[in-house]
PDB file of C-alpha atoms in Angstrom:
ATOM      1  CA  MET A   1     105.234  -7.919  30.454  1.00 86.00           C
ATOM      2  CA  ASN A   2     107.128  -8.884  33.600  1.00 92.00           C
ATOM      3  CA  ASN A   3     107.655 -12.546  32.680  1.00 94.00           C
ATOM      4  CA  VAL A   4     110.603 -13.597  30.517  1.00 93.00           C
ATOM      5  CA  THR A   5     111.544 -17.142  29.421  1.00 94.00           C
ATOM      6  CA  PHE A   6     114.866 -18.271  27.942  1.00 94.00           C
ATOM      7  CA  GLN A   7     114.892 -21.693  26.298  1.00 92.00           C
ATOM      8  CA  GLY A   8     117.754 -24.055  25.512  1.00 86.00           C
ATOM      9  CA  ASP A   9     121.520 -23.850  25.438  1.00 80.00           C
ATOM     10  CA  GLY A  10     121.543 -20.929  23.005  1.00 81.00           C
ATOM     11  CA  LEU A  11     121.046 -18.609  25.963  1.00 88.00           C
ATOM     12  CA  SER A  12     122.493 -15.098  25.681  1.00 91.00           C
ATOM     13  CA  ILE A  13     123.893 -14.371  29.140  1.00 93.00           C
ATOM     14  CA  PRO A  14     124.318 -10.616  28.541  1.00 93.00           C
ATOM     15  CA  GLU A  15     120.630 -10.477  27.516  1.00 94.00           C
ATOM     16  CA  LEU A  16     119.650 -12.529  30.574  1.00 95.00           C
ATOM     17  CA  ILE A  17     121.505 -10.164  32.903  1.00 95.00           C
ATOM     18  CA  GLU A  18     119.936  -7.164  31.167  1.00 94.00           C
ATOM     19  CA  PHE A  19     116.431  -8.544  31.776  1.00 93.00           C
ATOM     20  CA  CYS A  20     117.265  -9.324  35.394  1.00 95.00           C
ATOM     21  CA  ASP A  21     118.480  -5.749  35.927  1.00 95.00           C
ATOM     22  CA  THR A  22     115.326  -4.250  34.386  1.00 94.00           C
ATOM     23  CA  MET A  23     112.852  -2.923  36.942  1.00 93.00           C
ATOM     24  CA  PRO A  24     109.408  -4.609  36.953  1.00 94.00           C
ATOM     25  CA  PHE A  25     106.452  -2.694  35.539  1.00 93.00           C
ATOM     26  CA  PHE A  26     103.701  -1.893  38.101  1.00 92.00           C
ATOM     27  CA  VAL A  27     104.442  -5.018  40.183  1.00 94.00           C
ATOM     28  CA  ASP A  28     106.925  -5.894  42.921  1.00 95.00           C
ATOM     29  CA  ARG A  29     108.849  -8.600  41.073  1.00 95.00           C
ATOM     30  CA  ARG A  30     110.024  -9.510  37.568  1.00 96.00           C
ATOM     31  CA  PHE A  31     110.045 -13.277  36.858  1.00 97.00           C
ATOM     32  CA  VAL A  32     112.800 -14.723  34.652  1.00 96.00           C
ATOM     33  CA  LEU A  33     112.766 -18.432  33.747  1.00 96.00           C
ATOM     34  CA  VAL A  34     115.722 -20.242  32.168  1.00 96.00           C
ATOM     35  CA  ASN A  35     114.929 -23.719  30.783  1.00 95.00           C
ATOM     36  CA  ARG A  36     117.624 -26.359  30.199  1.00 92.00           C
ATOM     37  CA  SER A  37     120.541 -24.020  29.630  1.00 92.00           C
ATOM     38  CA  GLY A  38     123.248 -26.624  30.238  1.00 89.00           C
ATOM     39  CA  LEU A  39     125.151 -24.079  32.325  1.00 91.00           C
ATOM     40  CA  PHE A  40     125.390 -26.331  35.353  1.00 89.00           C
ATOM     41  CA  LYS A  41     127.889 -28.798  33.992  1.00 78.00           C
ATOM     42  CA  ALA A  42     131.214 -28.224  35.713  1.00 63.00           C
ATOM     43  CA  ARG A  43     134.111 -27.303  33.471  1.00 59.00           C
ATOM     44  CA  LYS A  44     137.246 -29.389  33.544  1.00 59.00           C
ATOM     45  CA  GLY A  45     139.127 -28.549  36.696  1.00 54.00           C
ATOM     46  CA  GLU A  46     136.122 -27.439  38.730  1.00 51.00           C
ATOM     47  CA  GLY A  47     135.342 -29.396  41.837  1.00 50.00           C
ATOM     48  CA  GLU A  48     136.443 -29.939  45.364  1.00 46.00           C
ATOM     49  CA  GLY A  49     140.181 -29.830  45.909  1.00 41.00           C
ATOM     50  CA  GLU A  50     140.901 -28.691  42.367  1.00 39.00           C
ATOM     51  CA  LYS A  51     141.883 -25.332  40.969  1.00 41.00           C
ATOM     52  CA  GLU A  52     139.510 -23.805  38.478  1.00 40.00           C
ATOM     53  CA  THR A  53     140.796 -23.523  34.929  1.00 36.00           C
ATOM     54  CA  ALA A  54     138.583 -20.572  34.003  1.00 37.00           C
ATOM     55  CA  LYS A  55     140.516 -17.806  32.260  1.00 36.00           C
ATOM     56  CA  GLY A  56     138.893 -15.132  34.384  1.00 36.00           C
ATOM     57  CA  SER A  57     135.670 -13.226  34.844  1.00 37.00           C
ATOM     58  CA  SER A  58     135.649 -12.155  31.185  1.00 45.00           C
ATOM     59  CA  SER A  59     133.683 -15.199  29.988  1.00 84.00           C
ATOM     60  CA  ASP A  60     129.892 -14.971  29.977  1.00 88.00           C
ATOM     61  CA  LYS A  61     129.499 -17.880  32.369  1.00 88.00           C
ATOM     62  CA  ASP A  62     131.959 -16.341  34.836  1.00 90.00           C
ATOM     63  CA  ARG A  63     130.080 -13.071  34.569  1.00 93.00           C
ATOM     64  CA  LEU A  64     126.785 -14.782  35.380  1.00 94.00           C
ATOM     65  CA  THR A  65     128.407 -16.719  38.239  1.00 93.00           C
ATOM     66  CA  GLU A  66     129.480 -13.473  39.906  1.00 93.00           C
ATOM     67  CA  TYR A  67     126.252 -11.664  38.989  1.00 95.00           C
ATOM     68  CA  ILE A  68     124.146 -14.197  40.921  1.00 95.00           C
ATOM     69  CA  LYS A  69     125.423 -12.660  44.161  1.00 94.00           C
ATOM     70  CA  MET A  70     124.277  -9.201  43.046  1.00 94.00           C
ATOM     71  CA  ILE A  71     120.888  -9.990  41.508  1.00 95.00           C
ATOM     72  CA  PRO A  72     118.297  -7.283  42.383  1.00 95.00           C
ATOM     73  CA  ASP A  73     115.597  -8.025  44.960  1.00 94.00           C
ATOM     74  CA  THR A  74     113.059  -7.052  42.308  1.00 96.00           C
ATOM     75  CA  THR A  75     113.939 -10.092  40.156  1.00 96.00           C
ATOM     76  CA  VAL A  76     113.081 -13.751  40.682  1.00 97.00           C
ATOM     77  CA  LEU A  77     115.421 -15.876  38.542  1.00 97.00           C
ATOM     78  CA  VAL A  78     114.608 -19.595  38.152  1.00 97.00           C
ATOM     79  CA  PHE A  79     116.744 -22.223  36.418  1.00 96.00           C
ATOM     80  CA  VAL A  80     115.144 -25.535  35.378  1.00 95.00           C
ATOM     81  CA  GLU A  81     117.759 -28.144  34.484  1.00 94.00           C
ATOM     82  CA  ASP A  82     117.768 -31.856  33.701  1.00 88.00           C
ATOM     83  CA  GLU A  83     121.419 -32.254  34.654  1.00 88.00           C
ATOM     84  CA  VAL A  84     123.283 -30.437  37.413  1.00 92.00           C
ATOM     85  CA  ASP A  85     126.855 -30.855  38.588  1.00 91.00           C
ATOM     86  CA  LYS A  86     126.728 -29.616  42.168  1.00 91.00           C
ATOM     87  CA  ARG A  87     130.477 -28.954  42.133  1.00 90.00           C
ATOM     88  CA  SER A  88     130.147 -26.101  39.640  1.00 90.00           C
ATOM     89  CA  LYS A  89     130.778 -22.626  41.019  1.00 91.00           C
ATOM     90  CA  LEU A  90     127.557 -21.301  39.476  1.00 92.00           C
ATOM     91  CA  PHE A  91     125.520 -23.889  41.400  1.00 94.00           C
ATOM     92  CA  LYS A  92     127.386 -23.152  44.634  1.00 93.00           C
ATOM     93  CA  ASN A  93     126.739 -19.407  44.302  1.00 94.00           C
ATOM     94  CA  ILE A  94     123.023 -19.992  43.674  1.00 95.00           C
ATOM     95  CA  LYS A  95     122.814 -22.287  46.685  1.00 94.00           C
ATOM     96  CA  GLU A  96     124.560 -19.644  48.791  1.00 95.00           C
ATOM     97  CA  VAL A  97     122.162 -16.794  47.985  1.00 94.00           C
ATOM     98  CA  GLY A  98     119.059 -18.637  46.772  1.00 95.00           C
ATOM     99  CA  TYR A  99     117.317 -22.001  46.898  1.00 95.00           C
ATOM    100  CA  GLU A 100     117.779 -25.326  45.108  1.00 94.00           C
ATOM    101  CA  THR A 101     115.530 -28.355  44.993  1.00 94.00           C
ATOM    102  CA  GLU A 102     115.494 -31.678  43.152  1.00 91.00           C
ATOM    103  CA  ILE A 103     112.053 -32.705  41.889  1.00 88.00           C
ATOM    104  CA  ASN A 104     111.651 -36.380  41.040  1.00 85.00           C
ATOM    105  CA  ALA A 105     108.653 -38.350  39.803  1.00 83.00           C
ATOM    106  CA  LEU A 106     106.580 -39.955  42.551  1.00 88.00           C
ATOM    107  CA  SER A 107     107.050 -43.663  43.156  1.00 87.00           C
ATOM    108  CA  GLU A 108     104.209 -46.015  42.186  1.00 87.00           C
ATOM    109  CA  ASN A 109     102.982 -46.261  45.763  1.00 91.00           C
ATOM    110  CA  ASP A 110     103.242 -42.500  46.390  1.00 93.00           C
ATOM    111  CA  LEU A 111     101.337 -41.823  43.170  1.00 94.00           C
ATOM    112  CA  ARG A 112      98.507 -44.099  44.312  1.00 94.00           C
ATOM    113  CA  LEU A 113      98.448 -42.385  47.721  1.00 95.00           C
ATOM    114  CA  TRP A 114      98.342 -38.980  46.001  1.00 96.00           C
ATOM    115  CA  ILE A 115      95.377 -40.076  43.870  1.00 97.00           C
ATOM    116  CA  GLY A 116      93.565 -41.227  47.014  1.00 96.00           C
ATOM    117  CA  SER A 117      94.267 -37.937  48.802  1.00 97.00           C
ATOM    118  CA  GLU A 118      93.040 -35.912  45.791  1.00 97.00           C
ATOM    119  CA  PHE A 119      89.735 -37.815  45.754  1.00 97.00           C
ATOM    120  CA  LYS A 120      89.465 -37.344  49.511  1.00 96.00           C
ATOM    121  CA  LYS A 121      89.612 -33.565  49.005  1.00 96.00           C
ATOM    122  CA  HIS A 122      86.460 -33.932  46.890  1.00 95.00           C
ATOM    123  CA  GLY A 123      84.817 -36.151  49.505  1.00 95.00           C
ATOM    124  CA  LYS A 124      85.221 -39.284  47.362  1.00 96.00           C
ATOM    125  CA  ALA A 125      86.971 -42.630  47.804  1.00 96.00           C
ATOM    126  CA  ILE A 126      88.823 -44.857  45.345  1.00 96.00           C
ATOM    127  CA  THR A 127      90.193 -48.371  45.787  1.00 96.00           C
ATOM    128  CA  GLY A 128      93.779 -49.280  44.974  1.00 94.00           C
ATOM    129  CA  GLN A 129      92.590 -51.412  42.074  1.00 94.00           C
ATOM    130  CA  THR A 130      90.570 -48.546  40.582  1.00 96.00           C
ATOM    131  CA  ALA A 131      93.495 -46.149  41.122  1.00 95.00           C
ATOM    132  CA  ASP A 132      95.684 -48.520  39.082  1.00 94.00           C
ATOM    133  CA  PHE A 133      93.002 -48.660  36.399  1.00 94.00           C
ATOM    134  CA  LEU A 134      92.943 -44.851  36.317  1.00 96.00           C
ATOM    135  CA  LEU A 135      96.741 -44.731  35.942  1.00 94.00           C
ATOM    136  CA  ASN A 136      96.623 -47.302  33.157  1.00 92.00           C
ATOM    137  CA  TYR A 137      93.834 -45.412  31.427  1.00 93.00           C
ATOM    138  CA  VAL A 138      95.027 -41.784  31.547  1.00 94.00           C
ATOM    139  CA  GLY A 139      98.760 -42.115  32.266  1.00 91.00           C
ATOM    140  CA  THR A 140     101.024 -40.803  35.027  1.00 91.00           C
ATOM    141  CA  ASP A 141     101.057 -37.079  34.199  1.00 91.00           C
ATOM    142  CA  MET A 142      99.909 -35.515  37.492  1.00 93.00           C
ATOM    143  CA  GLU A 143      98.471 -32.414  35.817  1.00 92.00           C
ATOM    144  CA  VAL A 144      96.313 -34.591  33.556  1.00 94.00           C
ATOM    145  CA  LEU A 145      95.368 -36.828  36.485  1.00 95.00           C
ATOM    146  CA  SER A 146      94.300 -33.825  38.555  1.00 96.00           C
ATOM    147  CA  GLY A 147      91.901 -32.707  35.833  1.00 96.00           C
ATOM    148  CA  GLU A 148      90.485 -36.210  35.384  1.00 97.00           C
ATOM    149  CA  ILE A 149      90.002 -36.595  39.155  1.00 97.00           C
ATOM    150  CA  GLN A 150      87.941 -33.385  39.225  1.00 96.00           C
ATOM    151  CA  LYS A 151      85.818 -34.685  36.332  1.00 96.00           C
ATOM    152  CA  LEU A 152      85.243 -37.991  38.108  1.00 97.00           C
ATOM    153  CA  ALA A 153      84.325 -36.323  41.402  1.00 96.00           C
ATOM    154  CA  LEU A 154      81.677 -34.260  39.623  1.00 96.00           C
ATOM    155  CA  TYR A 155      80.454 -37.231  37.593  1.00 96.00           C
ATOM    156  CA  VAL A 156      79.783 -39.581  40.535  1.00 95.00           C
ATOM    157  CA  TYR A 157      77.905 -36.710  42.251  1.00 92.00           C
ATOM    158  CA  GLU A 158      76.340 -38.114  45.451  1.00 91.00           C
ATOM    159  CA  ARG A 159      78.055 -41.500  45.297  1.00 94.00           C
ATOM    160  CA  GLU A 160      81.023 -41.831  47.668  1.00 94.00           C
ATOM    161  CA  SER A 161      83.172 -44.211  45.592  1.00 95.00           C
ATOM    162  CA  VAL A 162      84.633 -44.024  42.104  1.00 97.00           C
ATOM    163  CA  THR A 163      84.631 -47.172  39.954  1.00 97.00           C
ATOM    164  CA  SER A 164      86.558 -48.360  36.898  1.00 96.00           C
ATOM    165  CA  GLU A 165      83.345 -47.990  34.883  1.00 96.00           C
ATOM    166  CA  ASP A 166      83.231 -44.304  35.855  1.00 97.00           C
ATOM    167  CA  VAL A 167      86.789 -43.888  34.580  1.00 96.00           C
ATOM    168  CA  GLN A 168      85.849 -45.430  31.228  1.00 94.00           C
ATOM    169  CA  GLU A 169      82.729 -43.264  30.967  1.00 95.00           C
ATOM    170  CA  VAL A 170      84.254 -39.820  31.500  1.00 95.00           C
ATOM    171  CA  CYS A 171      88.061 -39.947  31.287  1.00 95.00           C
ATOM    172  CA  THR A 172      90.119 -39.326  28.165  1.00 91.00           C
ATOM    173  CA  LYS A 173      92.218 -42.359  27.326  1.00 89.00           C
ATOM    174  CA  ALA A 174      95.912 -41.546  26.925  1.00 91.00           C
ATOM    175  CA  ILE A 175      97.682 -42.651  23.758  1.00 91.00           C
ATOM    176  CA  THR A 176     100.240 -44.474  25.935  1.00 90.00           C
ATOM    177  CA  SER A 177      97.428 -46.569  27.418  1.00 91.00           C
ATOM    178  CA  ALA A 178      96.071 -47.393  23.969  1.00 92.00           C
ATOM    179  CA  ILE A 179      99.577 -48.351  22.805  1.00 94.00           C
ATOM    180  CA  PHE A 180      99.876 -50.834  25.680  1.00 94.00           C
ATOM    181  CA  ASP A 181      96.478 -52.329  24.759  1.00 94.00           C
ATOM    182  CA  LEU A 182      97.457 -52.489  21.114  1.00 94.00           C
ATOM    183  CA  THR A 183     100.775 -54.187  21.924  1.00 95.00           C
ATOM    184  CA  ASP A 184      99.057 -56.708  24.212  1.00 94.00           C
ATOM    185  CA  ALA A 185      96.799 -57.689  21.326  1.00 95.00           C
ATOM    186  CA  MET A 186      99.784 -57.982  18.969  1.00 95.00           C
ATOM    187  CA  ALA A 187     101.643 -60.183  21.485  1.00 93.00           C
ATOM    188  CA  ALA A 188      98.608 -62.484  21.643  1.00 92.00           C
ATOM    189  CA  GLY A 189      98.381 -62.622  17.853  1.00 92.00           C
ATOM    190  CA  GLN A 190      94.999 -60.879  17.965  1.00 95.00           C
ATOM    191  CA  ILE A 191      95.484 -58.667  14.930  1.00 94.00           C
ATOM    192  CA  LYS A 192      91.767 -57.797  14.599  1.00 94.00           C
ATOM    193  CA  LYS A 193      91.704 -56.598  18.205  1.00 95.00           C
ATOM    194  CA  ALA A 194      94.905 -54.573  17.665  1.00 95.00           C
ATOM    195  CA  LEU A 195      93.377 -52.921  14.598  1.00 94.00           C
ATOM    196  CA  SER A 196      90.230 -52.212  16.625  1.00 94.00           C
ATOM    197  CA  VAL A 197      92.322 -50.360  19.228  1.00 93.00           C
ATOM    198  CA  TYR A 198      93.951 -48.417  16.400  1.00 94.00           C
ATOM    199  CA  GLU A 199      90.504 -47.464  15.121  1.00 93.00           C
ATOM    200  CA  GLU A 200      89.785 -46.032  18.596  1.00 89.00           C
ATOM    201  CA  LEU A 201      92.880 -43.860  18.257  1.00 90.00           C
ATOM    202  CA  ASN A 202      91.678 -42.719  14.832  1.00 89.00           C
ATOM    203  CA  ALA A 203      88.320 -41.844  16.370  1.00 87.00           C
ATOM    204  CA  MET A 204      90.217 -39.724  18.904  1.00 83.00           C
ATOM    205  CA  ARG A 205      91.801 -37.985  15.877  1.00 87.00           C
ATOM    206  CA  GLU A 206      95.324 -38.999  16.766  1.00 90.00           C
ATOM    207  CA  PRO A 207      97.614 -38.297  13.775  1.00 93.00           C
ATOM    208  CA  VAL A 208      98.838 -41.435  11.996  1.00 94.00           C
ATOM    209  CA  LEU A 209     102.513 -40.506  12.327  1.00 94.00           C
ATOM    210  CA  LYS A 210     102.151 -39.735  16.031  1.00 93.00           C
ATOM    211  CA  THR A 211     100.583 -43.156  16.621  1.00 94.00           C
ATOM    212  CA  PHE A 212     103.248 -44.882  14.538  1.00 95.00           C
ATOM    213  CA  PHE A 213     106.174 -43.223  16.292  1.00 96.00           C
ATOM    214  CA  SER A 214     104.583 -43.883  19.697  1.00 95.00           C
ATOM    215  CA  LEU A 215     104.251 -47.548  18.740  1.00 96.00           C
ATOM    216  CA  LEU A 216     107.814 -47.747  17.418  1.00 96.00           C
ATOM    217  CA  LYS A 217     109.145 -46.044  20.549  1.00 95.00           C
ATOM    218  CA  HIS A 218     107.165 -48.503  22.673  1.00 96.00           C
ATOM    219  CA  PHE A 219     108.726 -51.510  20.959  1.00 96.00           C
ATOM    220  CA  THR A 220     112.167 -49.918  21.307  1.00 96.00           C
ATOM    221  CA  GLN A 221     111.570 -49.524  25.051  1.00 96.00           C
ATOM    222  CA  LEU A 222     110.412 -53.149  25.262  1.00 96.00           C
ATOM    223  CA  TYR A 223     113.623 -54.217  23.510  1.00 97.00           C
ATOM    224  CA  VAL A 224     115.787 -52.227  25.923  1.00 96.00           C
ATOM    225  CA  VAL A 225     113.884 -53.598  28.926  1.00 96.00           C
ATOM    226  CA  LYS A 226     114.129 -57.185  27.637  1.00 96.00           C
ATOM    227  CA  GLU A 227     117.862 -56.885  27.013  1.00 96.00           C
ATOM    228  CA  LEU A 228     118.501 -55.307  30.417  1.00 96.00           C
ATOM    229  CA  GLN A 229     116.469 -58.008  32.147  1.00 95.00           C
ATOM    230  CA  GLN A 230     118.415 -60.728  30.358  1.00 95.00           C
ATOM    231  CA  ASN A 231     121.615 -59.100  31.605  1.00 95.00           C
ATOM    232  CA  GLY A 232     120.355 -59.219  35.179  1.00 94.00           C
ATOM    233  CA  ALA A 233     119.288 -55.590  35.573  1.00 94.00           C
ATOM    234  CA  GLY A 234     116.764 -54.753  38.292  1.00 92.00           C
ATOM    235  CA  LYS A 235     113.857 -52.346  38.155  1.00 92.00           C
ATOM    236  CA  ASN A 236     115.830 -49.332  39.433  1.00 91.00           C
ATOM    237  CA  GLU A 237     118.436 -49.782  36.693  1.00 94.00           C
ATOM    238  CA  ILE A 238     115.696 -50.045  34.083  1.00 94.00           C
ATOM    239  CA  VAL A 239     113.970 -46.891  35.366  1.00 91.00           C
ATOM    240  CA  THR A 240     117.297 -45.024  35.135  1.00 90.00           C
ATOM    241  CA  ALA A 241     118.069 -46.357  31.650  1.00 92.00           C
ATOM    242  CA  LEU A 242     114.657 -45.446  30.205  1.00 92.00           C
ATOM    243  CA  GLY A 243     114.093 -42.235  32.146  1.00 87.00           C
ATOM    244  CA  ALA A 244     110.436 -43.258  32.404  1.00 87.00           C
ATOM    245  CA  HIS A 245     108.070 -43.268  35.376  1.00 88.00           C
ATOM    246  CA  PRO A 246     108.461 -46.370  37.597  1.00 89.00           C
ATOM    247  CA  PHE A 247     104.796 -47.261  37.005  1.00 90.00           C
ATOM    248  CA  VAL A 248     105.335 -47.277  33.242  1.00 92.00           C
ATOM    249  CA  CYS A 249     108.532 -49.300  33.630  1.00 93.00           C
ATOM    250  CA  SER A 250     106.666 -51.924  35.654  1.00 93.00           C
ATOM    251  CA  LYS A 251     104.169 -52.305  32.810  1.00 94.00           C
ATOM    252  CA  LEU A 252     106.962 -52.507  30.226  1.00 95.00           C
ATOM    253  CA  MET A 253     108.769 -55.161  32.270  1.00 95.00           C
ATOM    254  CA  ALA A 254     105.607 -57.251  32.449  1.00 95.00           C
ATOM    255  CA  GLN A 255     104.807 -56.824  28.755  1.00 96.00           C
ATOM    256  CA  SER A 256     108.339 -57.547  27.531  1.00 95.00           C
ATOM    257  CA  GLY A 257     107.965 -61.077  28.883  1.00 94.00           C
ATOM    258  CA  ARG A 258     105.437 -61.772  26.131  1.00 94.00           C
ATOM    259  CA  PHE A 259     108.020 -61.289  23.376  1.00 95.00           C
ATOM    260  CA  LYS A 260     111.335 -62.825  22.390  1.00 95.00           C
ATOM    261  CA  LEU A 261     114.242 -60.406  21.994  1.00 96.00           C
ATOM    262  CA  SER A 262     114.567 -61.430  18.343  1.00 96.00           C
ATOM    263  CA  GLU A 263     110.869 -60.659  17.745  1.00 96.00           C
ATOM    264  CA  LEU A 264     111.229 -57.175  19.181  1.00 96.00           C
ATOM    265  CA  ARG A 265     114.346 -56.477  17.125  1.00 96.00           C
ATOM    266  CA  LYS A 266     112.629 -57.679  13.944  1.00 96.00           C
ATOM    267  CA  LYS A 267     109.650 -55.437  14.684  1.00 96.00           C
ATOM    268  CA  ILE A 268     111.833 -52.374  15.241  1.00 97.00           C
ATOM    269  CA  GLU A 269     113.800 -53.013  12.044  1.00 97.00           C
ATOM    270  CA  TYR A 270     110.553 -53.331  10.087  1.00 97.00           C
ATOM    271  CA  GLY A 271     109.286 -50.107  11.639  1.00 96.00           C
ATOM    272  CA  VAL A 272     112.430 -48.263  10.533  1.00 96.00           C
ATOM    273  CA  THR A 273     111.959 -49.657   7.012  1.00 96.00           C
ATOM    274  CA  LEU A 274     108.354 -48.438   6.940  1.00 96.00           C
ATOM    275  CA  GLU A 275     109.443 -44.988   8.134  1.00 95.00           C
ATOM    276  CA  CYS A 276     111.999 -44.760   5.311  1.00 95.00           C
ATOM    277  CA  ASP A 277     109.392 -45.871   2.781  1.00 95.00           C
ATOM    278  CA  VAL A 278     106.956 -43.181   3.904  1.00 94.00           C
ATOM    279  CA  LYS A 279     109.590 -40.441   3.893  1.00 93.00           C
ATOM    280  CA  SER A 280     110.760 -41.441   0.418  1.00 94.00           C
ATOM    281  CA  GLY A 281     107.200 -41.526  -0.941  1.00 92.00           C
ATOM    282  CA  ARG A 282     107.146 -45.281  -1.617  1.00 93.00           C
ATOM    283  CA  LEU A 283     104.401 -45.849   0.978  1.00 93.00           C
ATOM    284  CA  ALA A 284     101.228 -43.924   1.784  1.00 92.00           C
ATOM    285  CA  GLU A 285     101.206 -42.552   5.319  1.00 93.00           C
ATOM    286  CA  LYS A 286      97.636 -43.739   5.951  1.00 90.00           C
ATOM    287  CA  ASN A 287      98.693 -47.428   5.707  1.00 89.00           C
ATOM    288  CA  LEU A 288     101.693 -47.113   8.004  1.00 94.00           C
ATOM    289  CA  VAL A 289     100.256 -48.320  11.312  1.00 95.00           C
ATOM    290  CA  GLU A 290      98.169 -51.140   9.812  1.00 95.00           C
ATOM    291  CA  LEU A 291     101.237 -52.582   8.092  1.00 95.00           C
ATOM    292  CA  PHE A 292     103.264 -52.374  11.291  1.00 96.00           C
ATOM    293  CA  ILE A 293     100.516 -54.111  13.287  1.00 96.00           C
ATOM    294  CA  ALA A 294      99.939 -56.860  10.742  1.00 92.00           C
ATOM    295  CA  SER A 295     103.637 -57.708  10.220  1.00 87.00           C
TER     296      SER A 295
END
C-alpha cells in the first residue's frame, strides 16, 4: 500500500509528484521507486558554463527538478538509472538534498573474495579453483550465488571445505554455463557431446526458443569479441562494449580463440535464417537448436 513503482520512460511526472505528496498509511515513510526513466540525460545547453535552454518551470521535468527540493520527509524517492549525465540540473538537485551512488559489478578477483567471505560466514572454506568452478557452474548473479552458497554450506554439514563435486551435486546449473559447454563441444567438432549438453537443458525444462536465442546471442558476443581483439582492443574495452561481467568476458575472450571470424559470422547468419524459418512456419520449433548445433 505504501510502495509505488514507476517503470520506463513513459513516466507521468504529475502522477509521480502526487504519489510523493500522499501521506503514508500507518507507517512513517512511503517508498517510491522510479526505474530507468531516462530523465537524467542533460538537455542541449545544460552543463557547466552554459546557459540552460529550458523554456521555464512549466515543463514536467522542470517541475520535478524544483519539486525535489521540497519533497516531504514522509517520502523516500529512489531513481534507478543505467545512464546519468551528472551535469543535468535534476541530478545536481538530488545530490544537493539527497544521496547518489554508482553501483558497478564486482571485478573477477573481488567476486572470488566475496564468495570466500560468504562461505566463511557459514564456517566453511573454498579454494580459488572451486570458487571459479562455482562461478562457471551457476553464473555471476550475486543473488543466485548467495542462495547456492547457503545450499552448499548446509550440504557439506560437518566438513570444513566445499569441493567442485559438491557444487555439481547440489547447485543448479545456469543456462549460460551450459551454453559455454555446448559451444566448447561445437568448437571441437564434438556434435554428439553438444547435443548431450542440449539434452541436459531439455531435462531442466528450458524452453527451446530460450535456449536457441541464448546460443545465438552467445555466438554474436563471440563475434564481437573476436573482431575487437583483432582490432587490438583490450579486456576493459571489450567489457565496456559487451556490457557483460568481466568474468564472463574473460571466458568469451578465451573461447573466441577457438573460432575463425568467418566461422562465427556464418553461424550467426545461419541462426538468423533458422529464426526466420520458424517464425514463418517453414520449420518446427522443436528442431531449431539441433539444426543450429549440427550446422
